[in-house]
Amino acid sequence: ISSTFAFRIICKAQGTKLGISEPVTSEFEIDITEDSMVWGEILMYQSWNLISALPKVGKSALIVGICGAVLNNKSEFLGLPIDHRFDNLIIVGNDQNTKQWAKLFLREGLCHKTEGNKIKIDNRIALWSQGSGIQLNDEGIEKITSECKKRPNSLLLVDTLRSVTSQMGLDENKTEISSPIRKLQDATADYGVTGVMLHHTTKSVFGGNAVMASSGSAAIPAAFDQTVLMNWLKQNTDQSTQTDKRIAVSCMGRGASSSIIVELTDNKWISHGDGDAAIQAEKMAEIEENLQGRQGDVYDLVINNSDSDKFTSTIDISNQLNITTNKALRTLKALERKGLIKQEGVRNQDRKGRPIALFRPTRGTESNKGFNDFNDF
């Protein structure tokens, strides 16, 4: 049986109209309004967002935090504006039990206490939690779509892709995994859904992006309008408990690229500001820590001179380390290529008539403001 004939049989069984639509021509107007955003330039409104991270980085907690800000009519969250608002929250949350979800709702003001240690969640929320048995099969998608119809303009949170497809016999590493995603998107398209699907990364990807970080098939991020990566800003090199709790949140997709550094403390989220600057600062700090031999010695001298507002010249390095000026210049240029120092002109010529190059650290200069701000984090 040919693939075309099989496709037509499937379409007929599903009641799908066969044929090809007419092309877009000059008779049609095309809306090119910029995509609307919920939160800063990171979370897109009435589009589908993929958020990838290692387990336990805080994906669910961050989304519930955003939802708390929106549903409680706040104008911003973590310093980024809330521009467009959804009216309801629907969670397909197989990754956590009801009690764990309730703790997130409590922190973000999305419930009220009744008696003792019991709560009731906000009436704008519908929750399927761990043990509900919901999957992205036909039955599950029908249930979700029915809830979206009852609650138009909802944020629909799916946590996680793996947990809602685990019983369906799909291989996450093959393109077949995108089929239930597309079906869910198509089924809910008429109800103004802001979709958020949480997904695991395979490993820490410092400074990377969600498209490259997502585990499984590349068809997964391809199914989304916006991809967001959450990653520890400073990942522990060993397997010990994560001590630095700052999280880099960065995005790419049809919206503008953006990033922010956030941290979940005992009772609230806090912002550490622009993500690009902090990520650059961490990269520079790592380069500093790994300097060895002559480059390390030269860099230490440049830093020490900068503490007294002095530039460092090739002559200074040559005299203090007892090396030729050529070796001094080559080492300084190597440090400049790594972004650690910058040449700031020349001064009087040496005895052979050559100008003497002057250097200073990029730390503290306007050209590397992010590195200068590192100690603020």
Coordinates of N, CA, C and O in Angstrom, one line a residue, residues 190-255:
D190 N -7.9 26.6 19.3 CA -9.1 27.6 19.2 C -9.4 28.2 20.6 O -10.3 29.0 20.7
Y191 N -8.6 27.9 21.6 CA -9.0 28.4 23.0 C -8.0 29.4 23.6 O -8.1 29.6 24.8
G192 N -7.2 30.0 22.8 CA -6.3 31.0 23.3 C -5.3 30.5 24.3 O -5.0 31.2 25.3
V193 N -4.8 29.3 24.1 CA -3.9 28.7 25.1 C -2.5 29.3 25.0 O -1.9 29.5 23.9
T194 N -1.9 29.6 26.2 CA -0.5 29.9 26.3 C 0.2 28.6 26.8 O 0.0 28.2 27.9
G195 N 0.8 27.9 25.9 CA 1.3 26.6 26.2 C 2.8 26.6 26.7 O 3.6 27.3 26.2
V196 N 3.0 25.8 27.8 CA 4.3 25.7 28.4 C 4.5 24.2 28.6 O 3.8 23.6 29.3
M197 N 5.6 23.6 28.0 CA 5.9 22.2 28.2 C 7.3 22.1 28.8 O 8.2 22.8 28.3
L198 N 7.4 21.4 29.9 CA 8.7 21.3 30.6 C 9.4 20.0 30.1 O 8.7 19.0 29.9
H199 N 10.7 20.1 29.9 CA 11.4 19.0 29.3 C 12.8 18.9 30.0 O 13.3 19.9 30.4
H200 N 13.4 17.7 30.0 CA 14.7 17.6 30.7 C 15.8 17.7 29.7 O 15.7 17.4 28.5
T201 N 16.9 18.3 30.1 CA 18.1 18.3 29.4 C 18.9 17.1 29.7 O 18.7 16.4 30.7
T202 N 19.9 16.7 28.9 CA 20.7 15.5 29.1 C 21.9 15.8 30.1 O 22.3 14.9 30.7
K203 N 22.3 17.1 30.1 CA 23.4 17.4 31.0 C 23.5 18.9 31.2 O 22.7 19.6 30.5
S204 N 24.3 19.4 32.0 CA 24.5 20.8 32.2 C 25.1 21.4 30.9 O 26.1 20.9 30.4
V205 N 24.5 22.5 30.4 CA 25.0 23.1 29.2 C 25.2 24.6 29.5 O 24.4 25.4 29.1
F206 N 26.3 24.9 30.2 CA 26.5 26.3 30.6 C 26.6 27.2 29.4 O 27.3 27.0 28.5
G207 N 25.7 28.3 29.5 CA 25.8 29.3 28.4 C 25.2 28.8 27.1 O 25.3 29.5 26.1
G208 N 24.6 27.6 27.1 CA 24.0 27.1 25.8 C 22.6 27.5 25.6 O 22.2 28.6 26.1
N209 N 21.9 26.8 24.8 CA 20.5 27.1 24.5 C 19.6 25.9 24.5 O 20.1 24.8 24.4
A210 N 18.3 26.1 24.7 CA 17.4 25.0 24.9 C 17.3 24.1 23.6 O 17.0 22.9 23.8
V211 N 17.5 24.6 22.5 CA 17.5 23.8 21.3 C 18.6 22.7 21.3 O 18.3 21.5 21.0
M212 N 19.8 23.1 21.6 CA 20.9 22.2 21.7 C 20.8 21.3 23.0 O 21.3 20.2 23.0
A213 N 20.2 21.8 24.0 CA 20.3 21.1 25.3 C 19.2 20.1 25.5 O 19.4 19.1 26.2
S214 N 18.1 20.2 24.8 CA 17.0 19.3 25.0 C 17.4 17.9 24.7 O 18.0 17.6 23.7
S215 N 17.0 17.0 25.6 CA 17.2 15.6 25.3 C 16.3 15.0 24.2 O 15.2 15.6 24.0
G216 N 16.7 13.9 23.6 CA 15.8 13.3 22.6 C 15.9 13.9 21.3 O 16.9 14.6 20.9
S217 N 14.9 13.7 20.5 CA 14.9 14.1 19.1 C 14.9 15.7 18.9 O 14.3 16.4 19.7
A218 N 15.5 16.1 17.8 CA 15.5 17.6 17.5 C 14.1 18.0 17.1 O 13.8 19.2 17.1
A219 N 13.2 17.0 16.9 CA 11.8 17.4 16.5 C 11.1 18.0 17.7 O 10.0 18.6 17.6
I220 N 11.6 17.8 18.9 CA 10.9 18.3 20.1 C 11.0 19.8 20.1 O 10.0 20.5 20.1
P221 N 12.2 20.4 20.2 CA 12.2 21.9 20.2 C 11.7 22.5 18.9 O 11.2 23.6 18.9
A222 N 11.7 21.8 17.8 CA 11.2 22.3 16.5 C 9.7 22.5 16.6 O 9.1 23.3 15.8
A223 N 9.0 21.8 17.5 CA 7.5 22.0 17.6 C 7.1 23.2 18.4 O 5.9 23.4 18.6
F224 N 8.0 24.0 18.9 CA 7.7 25.1 19.7 C 8.1 26.5 19.1 O 9.0 26.6 18.4
D225 N 7.3 27.5 19.5 CA 7.6 28.9 19.1 C 8.8 29.5 19.8 O 9.6 30.3 19.3
Q226 N 8.9 29.1 21.1 CA 10.0 29.7 22.0 C 10.6 28.6 22.8 O 9.9 27.7 23.3
T227 N 11.9 28.6 22.9 CA 12.6 27.6 23.7 C 13.4 28.3 24.8 O 14.1 29.3 24.5
V228 N 13.3 27.9 26.0 CA 13.9 28.5 27.1 C 14.7 27.5 27.8 O 14.3 26.3 28.0
L229 N 15.9 27.9 28.2 CA 16.9 27.0 28.9 C 17.1 27.6 30.4 O 17.3 28.7 30.5
M230 N 16.9 26.7 31.3 CA 17.2 27.0 32.7 C 18.4 26.2 33.1 O 18.4 24.9 33.0
N231 N 19.5 26.8 33.6 CA 20.7 26.1 34.0 C 21.4 26.7 35.2 O 21.3 27.9 35.3
W232 N 22.0 25.9 36.0 CA 22.8 26.5 37.1 C 23.8 27.5 36.5 O 24.5 27.1 35.6
L233 N 23.9 28.7 37.1 CA 24.9 29.6 36.6 C 26.3 29.1 36.8 O 27.2 29.2 36.0
K234 N 26.5 28.4 38.0 CA 27.8 27.9 38.3 C 27.6 26.4 38.7 O 27.4 26.2 39.9
Q235 N 27.7 25.5 37.8 CA 27.4 24.1 38.1 C 28.6 23.5 38.9 O 29.8 23.8 38.6
N236 N 28.3 22.8 39.9 CA 29.3 22.1 40.7 C 30.1 21.1 39.7 O 29.4 20.4 39.0
T237 N 31.4 21.2 39.8 CA 32.1 20.3 38.9 C 32.1 18.8 39.3 O 32.1 17.9 38.5
D238 N 32.0 18.6 40.6 CA 31.8 17.2 41.1 C 30.3 17.0 41.2 O 29.5 17.7 40.8
Q239 N 30.0 15.9 41.8 CA 28.6 15.5 42.0 C 28.0 15.8 43.3 O 27.0 15.2 43.8
S240 N 28.6 16.8 44.0 CA 28.2 17.1 45.4 C 26.9 18.0 45.2 O 26.5 18.4 44.2
T241 N 26.3 18.3 46.4 CA 25.1 19.1 46.4 C 25.4 20.5 45.8 O 26.4 21.1 46.1
Q242 N 24.4 20.9 45.0 CA 24.6 22.2 44.4 C 24.5 23.3 45.4 O 23.5 23.5 46.2
T243 N 25.6 24.1 45.5 CA 25.6 25.2 46.6 C 25.3 26.5 46.0 O 24.6 27.3 46.7
D244 N 25.7 26.8 44.8 CA 25.3 28.1 44.2 C 24.0 27.9 43.5 O 23.9 27.2 42.5
K245 N 23.0 28.6 44.1 CA 21.6 28.3 43.6 C 21.1 29.3 42.5 O 20.0 29.3 42.2
R246 N 22.0 30.1 42.0 CA 21.7 31.1 40.9 C 21.4 30.3 39.7 O 22.1 29.4 39.3
I247 N 20.3 30.7 39.0 CA 19.9 30.0 37.8 C 19.9 31.0 36.6 O 19.3 32.1 36.7
A248 N 20.5 30.6 35.5 CA 20.5 31.4 34.3 C 19.3 30.9 33.5 O 19.1 29.7 33.1
V249 N 18.4 31.9 33.1 CA 17.2 31.6 32.3 C 17.4 32.3 31.0 O 17.5 33.6 31.0
S250 N 17.6 31.6 29.9 CA 17.8 32.2 28.6 C 16.9 31.6 27.6 O 16.4 30.5 27.7
C251 N 16.6 32.4 26.5 CA 15.6 31.9 25.5 C 16.1 32.2 24.1 O 16.9 33.1 23.9
M252 N 15.5 31.5 23.2 CA 15.6 31.7 21.8 C 14.4 31.2 21.1 O 13.8 30.3 21.5
G253 N 14.1 31.8 19.9 CA 12.9 31.4 19.2 C 12.4 32.5 18.3 O 13.1 33.3 17.8
R254 N 11.1 32.6 18.2 CA 10.5 33.6 17.4 C 10.4 34.9 18.1 O 10.2 36.0 17.5
G255 N 10.5 34.9 19.4 CA 10.6 36.1 20.2 C 12.0 36.6 20.2 O 12.9 36.0 19.7

